[in-house]
Short mmCIF file of C-alpha atoms in Angstrom, two decimals:
data_model
loop_
_atom_site.label_atom_id
_atom_site.label_comp_id
_atom_site.label_asym_id
_atom_site.label_seq_id
_atom_site.Cartn_x
_atom_site.Cartn_y
_atom_site.Cartn_z
CA UNK A 1 0.00 0.00 0.00
CA UNK A 2 1.24 3.51 -0.81
CA UNK A 3 1.80 6.16 1.86
CA UNK A 4 -1.38 7.92 0.80
CA UNK A 5 -3.14 4.58 1.04
CA UNK A 6 -2.15 4.26 4.70
CA UNK A 7 -3.15 7.88 5.35
CA UNK A 8 -6.53 7.27 3.73
CA UNK A 9 -6.95 4.13 5.83
CA UNK A 10 -6.14 6.03 9.03
CA UNK A 11 -8.54 8.88 8.21
CA UNK A 12 -11.27 6.45 7.22
CA UNK A 13 -10.89 4.72 10.59
CA UNK A 14 -10.89 8.06 12.44
CA UNK A 15 -13.84 9.74 10.78
CA UNK A 16 -15.77 6.53 10.24
CA UNK A 17 -15.59 5.47 13.87
CA UNK A 18 -16.25 9.00 15.07
CA UNK A 19 -19.34 9.11 12.87
CA UNK A 20 -20.58 5.79 14.21
CA UNK A 21 -19.88 6.81 17.83
CA UNK A 22 -21.53 10.23 17.54
CA UNK A 23 -24.36 8.80 15.46
CA UNK A 24 -25.12 6.12 18.02
CA UNK A 25 -25.35 8.76 20.75
CA UNK A 26 -27.66 10.87 18.58
CA UNK A 27 -29.92 7.93 17.77
CA UNK A 28 -30.10 6.80 21.38
CA UNK A 29 -30.97 10.32 22.51
CA UNK A 30 -33.77 10.53 19.94
CA UNK A 31 -35.15 7.08 20.80
CA UNK A 32 -35.04 7.71 24.53
CA UNK A 33 -36.78 11.08 24.09
CA UNK A 34 -39.52 9.40 22.10
CA UNK A 35 -39.96 6.56 24.56
CA UNK A 36 -40.45 8.95 27.46
CA UNK A 37 -42.94 10.89 25.40
CA UNK A 38 -40.95 14.05 24.98
CA UNK A 39 -41.13 15.75 21.61
CA UNK A 40 -38.12 17.22 19.93
CA UNK B 1 -8.52 2.35 65.34
CA UNK B 2 -8.57 0.88 68.81
CA UNK B 3 -7.93 -2.61 70.02
CA UNK B 4 -11.54 -3.24 69.10
CA UNK B 5 -10.61 -2.70 65.46
CA UNK B 6 -7.90 -5.34 65.44
CA UNK B 7 -10.07 -7.66 67.47
CA UNK B 8 -12.69 -7.39 64.74
CA UNK B 9 -10.06 -7.96 62.07
CA UNK B 10 -8.86 -11.15 63.70
CA UNK B 11 -12.44 -12.34 64.10
CA UNK B 12 -13.04 -11.87 60.36
CA UNK B 13 -9.78 -13.67 59.51
CA UNK B 14 -10.73 -16.50 61.82
CA UNK B 15 -14.17 -16.76 60.21
CA UNK B 16 -12.77 -16.77 56.66
CA UNK B 17 -10.14 -19.40 57.40
CA UNK B 18 -12.72 -21.55 59.12
CA UNK B 19 -14.92 -21.30 56.03
CA UNK B 20 -12.01 -22.24 53.82
CA UNK B 21 -11.29 -25.25 56.01
CA UNK B 22 -14.90 -26.39 55.69
CA UNK B 23 -15.32 -25.69 51.99
CA UNK B 24 -11.77 -26.09 50.71
CA UNK B 25 -12.32 -23.83 47.70
CA UNK B 26 -8.71 -22.71 47.48
CA UNK B 27 -7.16 -26.04 48.41
CA UNK B 28 -9.30 -28.22 46.16
CA UNK B 29 -10.23 -25.93 43.29
CA UNK B 30 -7.97 -22.91 42.81
CA UNK B 31 -4.63 -24.58 43.54
CA UNK B 32 -5.26 -27.59 41.26
CA UNK B 33 -6.49 -25.18 38.58
CA UNK B 34 -3.25 -23.19 38.78
CA UNK B 35 -1.18 -26.36 38.75
CA UNK B 36 -2.91 -27.76 35.68
CA UNK B 37 -2.41 -24.44 33.90
CA UNK B 38 1.33 -24.85 34.44
CA UNK B 39 1.03 -28.37 33.04
CA UNK B 40 -0.85 -27.17 29.93
CA UNK B 41 1.63 -24.50 28.87
CA UNK B 42 4.48 -26.87 27.86
CA UNK B 43 1.97 -28.97 25.93
CA UNK B 44 1.21 -25.89 23.84
CA UNK B 45 4.59 -24.16 23.51
CA UNK B 46 6.90 -27.18 23.44
CA UNK B 47 8.73 -29.24 26.01
CA UNK B 48 12.27 -28.14 25.29
CA UNK B 49 14.05 -28.04 28.67
CA UNK B 50 15.99 -24.84 27.93
CA UNK B 51 12.88 -23.02 26.74
CA UNK B 52 10.92 -24.11 29.78
CA UNK B 53 13.66 -22.98 32.15
CA UNK B 54 13.57 -19.61 30.40
CA UNK B 55 9.83 -19.03 30.48
CA UNK B 56 9.21 -20.82 33.81
CA UNK B 57 9.44 -17.84 36.21
CA UNK B 58 7.34 -15.62 33.95
CA UNK B 59 4.68 -18.28 33.48
CA UNK B 60 4.60 -18.89 37.23
CA UNK B 61 3.89 -15.21 37.94
CA UNK B 62 1.27 -14.94 35.20
CA UNK B 63 -0.52 -17.93 36.69
CA UNK B 64 -0.30 -16.36 40.15
CA UNK B 65 -1.81 -13.09 38.87
CA UNK B 66 -4.59 -14.63 36.78
CA UNK B 67 -5.56 -17.50 39.03
CA UNK B 68 -4.54 -16.03 42.38
CA UNK B 69 -7.25 -13.42 42.02
CA UNK B 70 -9.77 -16.27 42.15
CA UNK B 71 -8.66 -16.86 45.74
CA UNK B 72 -9.94 -13.48 46.85
CA UNK B 73 -13.25 -13.84 45.04
CA UNK B 74 -13.76 -17.32 46.43
CA UNK B 75 -16.49 -18.00 48.92
CA UNK B 76 -14.12 -17.93 51.89
CA UNK B 77 -13.26 -14.24 51.80
CA UNK B 78 -16.33 -12.94 50.01
CA UNK B 79 -19.51 -12.14 51.86
CA UNK B 80 -22.99 -12.82 50.57
CA UNK B 81 -25.64 -10.15 51.09
CA UNK B 82 -27.24 -11.76 54.16
CA UNK B 83 -23.78 -12.19 55.67
CA UNK B 84 -23.03 -8.53 54.96
CA UNK B 85 -26.25 -7.47 56.63
CA UNK B 86 -25.50 -9.64 59.64
CA UNK B 87 -21.99 -8.17 59.91
CA UNK B 88 -23.39 -4.64 59.69
CA UNK B 89 -26.05 -5.37 62.33
CA UNK B 90 -23.44 -6.81 64.65
CA UNK B 91 -21.63 -3.48 64.44
CA UNK B 92 -18.64 -4.71 62.46
CA UNK B 93 -16.54 -1.76 61.31
CA UNK B 94 -16.56 -1.96 57.46
CA UNK B 95 -12.87 -1.04 57.42
CA UNK B 96 -12.12 -3.89 59.82
CA UNK B 97 -14.13 -6.19 57.56
CA UNK B 98 -12.06 -5.09 54.57
CA UNK B 99 -8.73 -5.52 56.35
CA UNK B 100 -9.84 -8.88 57.72
CA UNK B 101 -10.98 -10.23 54.37
CA UNK B 102 -7.80 -8.96 52.71
CA UNK B 103 -5.70 -10.61 55.41
CA UNK B 104 -7.34 -13.98 55.04
CA UNK B 105 -7.04 -13.70 51.26
CA UNK B 106 -3.34 -12.90 51.70
CA UNK B 107 -2.81 -16.03 53.80
CA UNK B 108 -4.65 -18.21 51.28
CA UNK B 109 -2.73 -16.60 48.42
CA UNK B 110 0.57 -17.39 50.13
CA UNK B 111 -0.44 -21.06 50.30
CA UNK B 112 -1.43 -20.87 46.63
CA UNK B 113 1.91 -19.26 45.69
CA UNK B 114 3.96 -21.84 47.56
CA UNK B 115 2.15 -24.92 46.24
CA UNK B 116 2.00 -23.67 42.64
CA UNK B 117 5.62 -22.54 43.01
CA UNK B 118 6.68 -26.06 43.92
CA UNK B 119 4.85 -27.34 40.84
CA UNK B 120 6.59 -24.71 38.68
CA UNK B 121 10.03 -25.62 40.03
CA UNK B 122 9.31 -29.27 39.38
CA UNK B 123 7.89 -28.94 35.88
CA UNK B 124 10.07 -26.15 34.51
CA UNK B 125 13.29 -26.79 36.44
CA UNK B 126 13.32 -23.18 37.61
CA UNK B 127 16.34 -22.34 39.72
CA UNK B 128 15.57 -20.65 43.01
CA UNK B 129 17.82 -17.69 43.72
CA UNK B 130 17.95 -14.94 46.32
CA UNK B 131 15.67 -16.68 48.79
CA UNK B 132 15.24 -13.74 51.23
CA UNK B 133 14.19 -11.39 48.42
CA UNK B 134 12.05 -14.09 46.86
CA UNK B 135 10.15 -14.47 50.11
CA UNK B 136 9.72 -10.68 50.32
CA UNK B 137 8.40 -10.63 46.73
CA UNK B 138 6.00 -13.51 47.37
CA UNK B 139 4.61 -11.78 50.45
CA UNK B 140 4.20 -8.36 48.81
CA UNK B 141 2.54 -9.85 45.74
CA UNK B 142 0.19 -11.86 47.94
CA UNK B 143 -0.77 -8.76 49.94
CA UNK B 144 -1.17 -6.60 46.83
CA UNK B 145 -3.21 -9.13 44.93
CA UNK B 146 -5.36 -9.87 47.97
CA UNK B 147 -6.05 -6.16 48.49
CA UNK B 148 -6.90 -5.62 44.81
CA UNK B 149 -9.14 -8.68 44.74
CA UNK B 150 -10.88 -7.80 47.99
CA UNK B 151 -11.45 -4.16 47.00
CA UNK B 152 -12.77 -4.92 43.52
CA UNK B 153 -14.72 -7.81 45.05
CA UNK B 154 -16.55 -5.38 47.32
CA UNK B 155 -17.05 -2.98 44.40
CA UNK B 156 -18.82 -5.59 42.26
CA UNK B 157 -20.47 -7.29 45.21
CA UNK B 158 -24.20 -7.88 44.70
CA UNK B 159 -24.18 -6.50 41.16
CA UNK B 160 -25.59 -8.69 38.44
CA UNK B 161 -22.16 -9.59 37.06
CA UNK B 162 -21.18 -11.01 40.42
CA UNK B 163 -17.59 -11.99 40.86
CA UNK B 164 -17.07 -12.70 37.14
CA UNK B 165 -16.07 -9.09 36.69
CA UNK B 166 -13.30 -9.13 39.32
CA UNK B 167 -10.56 -10.76 37.20
CA UNK B 168 -11.14 -8.21 34.40
CA UNK B 169 -10.82 -5.34 36.84
CA UNK B 170 -7.81 -6.75 38.69
CA UNK B 171 -5.74 -7.95 35.72
CA UNK B 172 -4.78 -4.54 34.25
CA UNK B 173 -4.30 -3.02 37.71
CA UNK B 174 -1.95 -5.81 38.77
CA UNK B 175 0.58 -4.98 36.02
CA UNK B 176 2.99 -3.25 38.46
CA UNK B 177 2.91 -6.37 40.65
CA UNK B 178 3.51 -8.70 37.71
CA UNK B 179 6.38 -6.62 36.36
CA UNK B 180 7.77 -6.10 39.86
CA UNK B 181 7.78 -9.82 40.56
CA UNK B 182 9.22 -10.94 37.23
CA UNK B 183 11.79 -8.16 37.01
CA UNK B 184 12.91 -8.77 40.60
CA UNK B 185 13.68 -12.34 39.63
CA UNK B 186 15.55 -11.16 36.53
CA UNK B 187 17.39 -8.56 38.58
CA UNK B 188 18.47 -11.14 41.15
CA UNK B 189 19.61 -13.47 38.40
CA UNK B 190 21.72 -10.72 36.81
CA UNK B 191 22.93 -9.41 40.17
CA UNK B 192 21.16 -6.03 39.95
CA UNK B 193 19.55 -4.15 42.80
CA UNK B 194 15.84 -4.80 42.94
CA UNK B 195 14.99 -2.28 45.63
CA UNK B 196 13.15 0.06 43.24
CA UNK B 197 10.88 -2.78 42.11
CA UNK B 198 10.15 -3.76 45.69
CA UNK B 199 9.32 -0.15 46.56
CA UNK B 200 7.04 0.10 43.54
CA UNK B 201 5.13 -2.99 44.68
CA UNK B 202 4.92 -1.59 48.21
CA UNK B 203 3.46 1.61 46.73
CA UNK B 204 0.74 -0.45 45.03
CA UNK B 205 -0.04 -2.16 48.33
CA UNK B 206 -0.25 1.17 50.19
CA UNK B 207 -2.47 2.91 47.64
CA UNK B 208 -4.94 0.03 47.40
CA UNK B 209 -4.97 -0.43 51.19
CA UNK B 210 -5.71 3.27 51.78
CA UNK B 211 -8.47 3.38 49.16
CA UNK B 212 -9.93 0.15 50.52
CA UNK B 213 -10.05 1.36 54.13
CA UNK B 214 -11.39 4.82 53.22
CA UNK B 215 -14.13 3.52 50.91
CA UNK B 216 -15.18 0.50 53.00
CA UNK B 217 -18.07 2.35 54.64
CA UNK B 218 -19.50 4.07 51.52
CA UNK B 219 -19.26 0.78 49.63
CA UNK B 220 -21.15 -1.04 52.34
CA UNK B 221 -23.85 1.61 52.48
CA UNK B 222 -24.71 1.38 48.80
CA UNK C 1 -39.56 24.36 20.57
CA UNK C 2 -37.63 25.49 17.55
CA UNK C 3 -35.19 27.50 19.66
CA UNK C 4 -34.75 24.60 22.05
CA UNK C 5 -34.02 22.19 19.21
CA UNK C 6 -31.40 24.51 17.79
CA UNK C 7 -29.96 24.83 21.27
CA UNK C 8 -29.68 21.06 21.56
CA UNK C 9 -28.05 20.59 18.19
CA UNK C 10 -25.10 22.97 18.60
CA UNK C 11 -22.64 20.21 19.69
CA UNK C 12 -23.08 18.42 16.37
CA UNK C 13 -22.40 21.67 14.50
CA UNK C 14 -19.29 22.28 16.59
CA UNK C 15 -18.01 18.77 15.88
CA UNK C 16 -18.58 19.14 12.15
CA UNK C 17 -16.95 22.56 11.87
CA UNK C 18 -13.86 21.80 13.94
CA UNK C 19 -13.23 18.50 12.18
CA UNK C 20 -13.61 20.14 8.78
CA UNK C 21 -10.95 22.74 9.66
CA UNK C 22 -8.60 20.12 11.11
CA UNK C 23 -9.04 17.82 8.14
CA UNK C 24 -8.31 20.59 5.62
CA UNK C 25 -5.17 21.68 7.43
CA UNK C 26 -3.84 18.14 7.77
CA UNK C 27 -4.28 17.64 4.04
CA UNK C 28 -2.73 20.91 2.82
CA UNK C 29 0.27 20.77 5.18
CA UNK C 30 3.48 19.56 3.51
CA UNK C 31 4.84 16.04 3.68
CA UNK C 32 7.58 15.30 6.21
CA UNK C 33 11.11 14.90 4.89
CA UNK C 34 11.62 11.65 6.81
CA UNK C 35 8.16 10.16 7.20
CA UNK C 36 6.67 11.45 3.98
CA UNK C 37 2.91 11.63 3.86
CA UNK C 38 2.61 9.20 6.77
CA UNK C 39 3.13 12.19 9.06
CA UNK C 40 -0.49 13.09 8.37
CA UNK C 41 -1.57 10.15 10.53
CA UNK C 42 0.07 11.99 13.45
CA UNK C 43 -2.45 14.83 13.08
CA UNK C 44 -5.21 12.47 14.22
CA UNK C 45 -3.17 10.04 16.33
CA UNK C 46 -1.65 12.62 18.69
CA UNK C 47 -4.99 14.40 19.37
CA UNK C 48 -6.70 11.05 20.01
CA UNK C 49 -3.99 10.02 22.48
CA UNK C 50 -4.17 13.41 24.22
CA UNK C 51 -7.93 13.07 24.60
CA UNK C 52 -7.58 9.60 26.06
CA UNK C 53 -5.51 11.03 28.92
CA UNK C 54 -7.74 14.10 29.31
CA UNK C 55 -10.90 11.99 29.39
CA UNK C 56 -9.59 9.61 32.06
CA UNK C 57 -8.40 12.54 34.13
CA UNK C 58 -11.93 13.99 33.95
CA UNK C 59 -13.29 10.59 35.03
CA UNK C 60 -10.99 10.72 38.05
CA UNK C 61 -12.15 14.26 38.91
CA UNK C 62 -15.80 13.21 38.48
CA UNK C 63 -15.28 10.16 40.71
CA UNK C 64 -13.64 12.19 43.47
CA UNK C 65 -16.39 14.79 43.08
CA UNK C 66 -19.07 12.15 43.54
CA UNK C 67 -17.37 10.52 46.52
CA UNK C 68 -17.08 13.87 48.32
CA UNK C 69 -20.44 15.44 47.40
CA UNK C 70 -22.70 12.44 46.57
CA UNK C 71 -24.07 14.58 43.75
CA UNK C 72 -25.06 12.43 40.76
CA UNK C 73 -24.01 15.17 38.33
CA UNK C 74 -20.37 14.32 39.08
CA UNK C 75 -21.03 10.67 38.37
CA UNK C 76 -22.59 11.51 34.99
CA UNK C 77 -19.48 13.49 34.07
CA UNK C 78 -17.25 10.59 35.12
CA UNK C 79 -19.31 8.05 33.20
CA UNK C 80 -19.60 10.07 30.00
CA UNK C 81 -15.89 10.87 30.05
CA UNK C 82 -14.90 7.24 30.62
CA UNK C 83 -16.92 6.07 27.63
CA UNK C 84 -15.53 8.76 25.34
CA UNK C 85 -12.06 8.08 26.75
CA UNK C 86 -12.28 4.37 25.96
CA UNK C 87 -13.32 5.26 22.43
CA UNK C 88 -10.40 7.67 21.92
CA UNK C 89 -7.94 5.23 23.54
CA UNK C 90 -9.04 2.55 21.12
CA UNK C 91 -8.77 5.03 18.25
CA UNK C 92 -5.28 6.15 19.33
CA UNK C 93 -4.10 2.53 19.53
CA UNK C 94 -5.60 1.70 16.13
CA UNK C 95 -4.06 4.78 14.49
CA UNK C 96 -0.71 4.07 16.13
CA UNK C 97 -0.80 0.57 14.68
CA UNK C 98 -1.74 1.87 11.22
CA UNK C 99 1.22 4.27 11.42
CA UNK C 100 3.60 1.63 12.78
CA UNK C 101 3.00 -0.98 10.10
CA UNK C 102 4.37 1.02 7.11
CA UNK C 103 6.98 2.78 9.32
CA UNK C 104 8.46 -0.09 11.32
CA UNK C 105 7.01 -3.05 9.44
CA UNK C 106 5.12 -4.34 12.49
CA UNK C 107 1.71 -3.53 13.90
CA UNK C 108 2.81 -3.54 17.50
CA UNK C 109 5.99 -2.97 19.48
CA UNK C 110 6.39 -3.36 23.21
CA UNK C 111 7.09 0.28 23.72
CA UNK C 112 6.32 1.58 27.21
CA UNK C 113 3.81 4.17 26.04
CA UNK C 114 1.97 1.70 23.81
CA UNK C 115 1.79 -0.84 26.60
CA UNK C 116 0.53 1.76 29.06
CA UNK C 117 -2.16 2.93 26.65
CA UNK C 118 -3.33 -0.63 26.08
CA UNK C 119 -3.52 -1.26 29.85
CA UNK C 120 -5.47 1.98 30.34
CA UNK C 121 -7.90 0.83 27.69
CA UNK C 122 -8.65 -2.31 29.65
CA UNK C 123 -8.88 -0.53 33.02
CA UNK C 124 -11.65 1.72 31.73
CA UNK C 125 -13.29 -1.04 29.73
CA UNK C 126 -13.67 -2.72 33.12
CA UNK C 127 -15.09 0.53 34.49
CA UNK C 128 -17.73 0.58 31.75
CA UNK C 129 -18.47 -3.13 32.28
CA UNK C 130 -19.02 -2.42 35.97
CA UNK C 131 -21.47 0.39 35.17
CA UNK C 132 -23.54 -1.98 33.05
CA UNK C 133 -24.12 -4.34 35.97
CA UNK C 134 -26.41 -2.07 38.01
CA UNK C 135 -29.43 0.01 37.09
CA UNK C 136 -29.80 1.88 40.35
CA UNK C 137 -28.08 5.25 39.74
CA UNK C 138 -26.94 5.72 43.35
CA UNK C 139 -25.47 2.24 43.78
CA UNK C 140 -23.84 2.48 40.35
CA UNK C 141 -22.33 5.87 41.15
CA UNK C 142 -20.96 4.77 44.52
CA UNK C 143 -19.27 1.67 43.16
CA UNK C 144 -17.93 3.05 39.92
CA UNK C 145 -16.53 6.17 41.57
CA UNK C 146 -14.38 3.98 43.84
CA UNK C 147 -13.11 2.16 40.76
CA UNK C 148 -12.57 5.49 38.98
CA UNK C 149 -10.30 6.63 41.80
CA UNK C 150 -8.50 3.29 42.09
CA UNK C 151 -7.87 3.08 38.34
CA UNK C 152 -6.57 6.62 38.09
CA UNK C 153 -4.23 6.32 41.07
CA UNK C 154 -2.82 3.06 39.76
CA UNK C 155 -1.97 4.53 36.35
CA UNK C 156 1.19 6.35 37.50
CA UNK C 157 2.43 3.08 39.03
CA UNK C 158 1.65 1.15 35.86
CA UNK C 159 3.46 3.90 33.97
CA UNK C 160 6.62 3.61 36.11
CA UNK C 161 6.58 -0.16 35.94
CA UNK C 162 6.37 -0.36 32.15
CA UNK C 163 8.94 2.42 31.65
CA UNK C 164 11.43 0.68 33.97
CA UNK C 165 10.65 -2.65 32.35
CA UNK C 166 11.48 -1.26 28.87
CA UNK C 167 14.57 0.67 29.90
CA UNK C 168 15.99 -2.39 31.67
CA UNK C 169 15.83 -4.67 28.70
CA UNK C 170 15.51 -2.86 25.44
CA UNK C 171 16.71 0.72 25.32
CA UNK C 172 13.91 2.60 23.60
CA UNK C 173 16.24 4.09 21.04
CA UNK C 174 15.20 2.64 17.70
CA UNK C 175 11.50 2.25 18.09
CA UNK C 176 9.81 5.12 19.80
CA UNK C 177 6.52 6.51 18.60
CA UNK C 178 7.77 10.02 19.21
CA UNK C 179 6.01 12.67 17.29
CA UNK C 180 7.66 13.72 14.07
CA UNK C 181 10.34 16.35 14.15
CA UNK C 182 8.40 19.47 13.35
CA UNK C 183 10.15 21.42 10.58
CA UNK C 184 7.43 23.38 8.90
CA UNK C 185 5.19 25.98 10.62
CA UNK C 186 2.21 24.62 8.71
CA UNK C 187 2.87 21.13 10.09
CA UNK C 188 2.96 22.48 13.64
CA UNK C 189 -0.28 24.38 12.95
CA UNK C 190 -1.93 21.24 11.63
CA UNK C 191 -0.96 19.36 14.81
CA UNK C 192 -2.10 22.12 17.18
CA UNK C 193 -5.36 22.69 15.32
CA UNK C 194 -5.90 18.93 15.34
CA UNK C 195 -5.53 18.83 19.12
CA UNK C 196 -7.86 21.82 19.55
CA UNK C 197 -10.44 20.42 17.14
CA UNK C 198 -10.47 17.03 18.86
CA UNK C 199 -10.80 18.74 22.24
CA UNK C 200 -13.88 20.57 20.94
CA UNK C 201 -15.18 17.21 19.69
CA UNK C 202 -14.60 15.76 23.15
CA UNK C 203 -16.45 18.62 24.83
CA UNK C 204 -19.37 18.37 22.43
CA UNK C 205 -19.60 14.60 22.78
CA UNK C 206 -19.56 15.04 26.56
CA UNK C 207 -22.55 17.41 26.39
CA UNK C 208 -24.55 14.94 24.30
CA UNK C 209 -23.47 11.87 26.28
CA UNK C 210 -24.42 13.49 29.59
CA UNK C 211 -27.76 14.45 28.05
CA UNK C 212 -28.26 10.79 27.13
CA UNK C 213 -27.41 9.58 30.65
CA UNK C 214 -29.93 12.03 32.11
CA UNK C 215 -32.60 10.82 29.69
CA UNK C 216 -31.81 7.18 30.49
CA UNK C 217 -32.17 7.90 34.21
CA UNK C 218 -35.49 9.66 33.57
CA UNK C 219 -36.66 6.70 31.53
CA UNK C 220 -35.67 4.24 34.24
CA UNK C 221 -37.47 6.33 36.85
CA UNK C 222 -40.63 6.47 34.72
CA UNK C 223 -40.52 2.73 34.07
CA UNK C 224 -40.25 2.03 37.77
CA UNK C 225 -43.17 4.28 38.62
CA UNK C 226 -45.55 2.89 36.01
CA UNK C 227 -48.10 0.62 37.63
CA UNK C 228 -47.90 -2.78 36.09
CA UNK C 229 -50.76 -5.27 36.29
CA UNK C 230 -50.29 -7.59 39.21
CA UNK C 231 -49.65 -11.22 38.31
CA UNK C 232 -52.85 -13.21 38.54
CA UNK C 233 -55.02 -10.11 38.35
CA UNK C 234 -57.03 -11.59 35.47
CA UNK C 235 -58.06 -14.52 37.62
CA UNK C 236 -61.33 -13.83 39.38
CA UNK C 237 -62.81 -15.58 42.31
CA UNK C 238 -65.02 -18.35 40.97
CA UNK C 239 -68.69 -17.80 41.52
CA UNK C 240 -69.86 -20.91 43.32
CA UNK C 241 -73.48 -20.01 42.99
CA UNK C 242 -73.86 -19.00 46.64
CA UNK C 243 -75.34 -15.65 45.71
CA UNK C 244 -78.09 -16.94 43.51
#
C-alpha cells in the first residue's frame, strides 16, 4: 500500500468510527426522548 | 482504630479461614487449577528443557496473577448479602471487615503461591535464587493481589455480574505487581539491585490499602 | 420548541466545523522529509492520544467529586468521560498501529507508552463493564466512583513499571513513537489545530453523552413508577353459585 493509502486508511478509521460513535449517541438520545414521550 | 478494630479484624480472619477449612475452595479448586495451567503451557509451547527454564518464572507469575485473584473472590473471603447485613447489624466496622478479608485472602494466596511454586520448580526446572528477596516478593505480591481482589470484590459485590467481573478489573491493575515480581527475579539473576521494584510494589499495596479502608463504609452503604 | 431544538443541536455543528478545519489543514500541510505523507496520521493520532488522557483525568475528577459530594451530576461526568475516553484510547491505539505498520514493518511494538495505553484501555473497559451491571443510579455511582479513583491512582504506578521494564531490557532508542520532528510551521499548525479540534469534539460529545445519561435515568425512573398489572389479576374468584 502507498503512503497515501495508509493515510486514507487512518482517516477512514478516524472519521468513520467517530461518525458511528456520535451517530449512536444521537440515535439513542432521539429514541429515549420518544420513549419517554418528549417531543423534539 | 482501637484494640476493638484489630479484634474485629482477627475475628473476620478466623471466620474466613474456618470457612475455607470447611469448603476447601482454594485447596481443592484454585490450587489444582493453577497447577494444571502450568502443566498445559508446555503442551502448547513445546517441552524443550531450555525453553521451559527460560519461560518458567514468567509463566509462574502470570498464573499467580490470573488464578490467584480467584482466591480473593472465592467464597471464603467474600460475603454474601445476608452475611453482609449480619456483619453490619453486629456493628462490624466496614474497614475492619475489609482488612480482615484482605488478610485472610493474603494467607490463602501465600499457600497458593507456595504450592503452585513447587509445581513450577518441578515442571520447569526453575532455579531458586535470592531466597530472602524471593520471600519478600512472594509476600508483597500476595498482599497486593489480595487487596486488589478484595477491594474490587466489594465494588462488584451484589451487582448482576457477580464476581465474574473481578478478574477483568484486577488484571490490568496488577501490572505493576507482575512486572515487579518478574523483574525482581531477573534482577536477582543478573545481580542487579531490585529495591526500586520492591518499593514500587509496596506503593501499590499502600495505595490500594488506603483506598480500601477509606471507601469500605460508603461501599457497604450502597 | 424550535429555539430549544437549535440549542440542543449545537454540539453536532461544533463537531462538524472543527473536524472540517482540522481535516483541511492536515491535508494541505506539507509532507515530512523523513516520514513522507505518513506524518499526516500523526495529526489524528496525537490528538486522540491526548484526549484519552484528558478523558480519564476527567473521570478521576468526576469520581472524586461524587465521593465527596454524593451529587449524581459528578457521576454523569465521570461516566460520559470514561466512555468517550475508551473510544479515543481505542482510536489512538488503532491509528498508532496503522502508522507503525508502514513505518516499522510491524503492527505492534512493546514500547512503554503503547503498553501503558493498552492497559489503560482495559482498566476503563472494566469501568464501563461495571457500570452496566447495576441500574440503580446511586449504587452504580458509589461503586464506579471507587473504581474510577483506584484506576486513576494506579496509572502512574503502571506507567513507572512499564517504563522501567522497557529501559531495563531494550533501550527505547530505535523504536519510539515520538512525534515527528516538526520542521514546517504549517505542520505544527496542523498538529495544534488537530488537538484543539479534537478537544472541541470531546467537549461536544460530553454534552450529548451526559444528556443521554440524564434521559436514560429519567426513563428508568418512569418505568419504575408505572403501575404494572399484578400477576394473577385476570383470575377472578369463581362464583360458586352462593349468591343466587
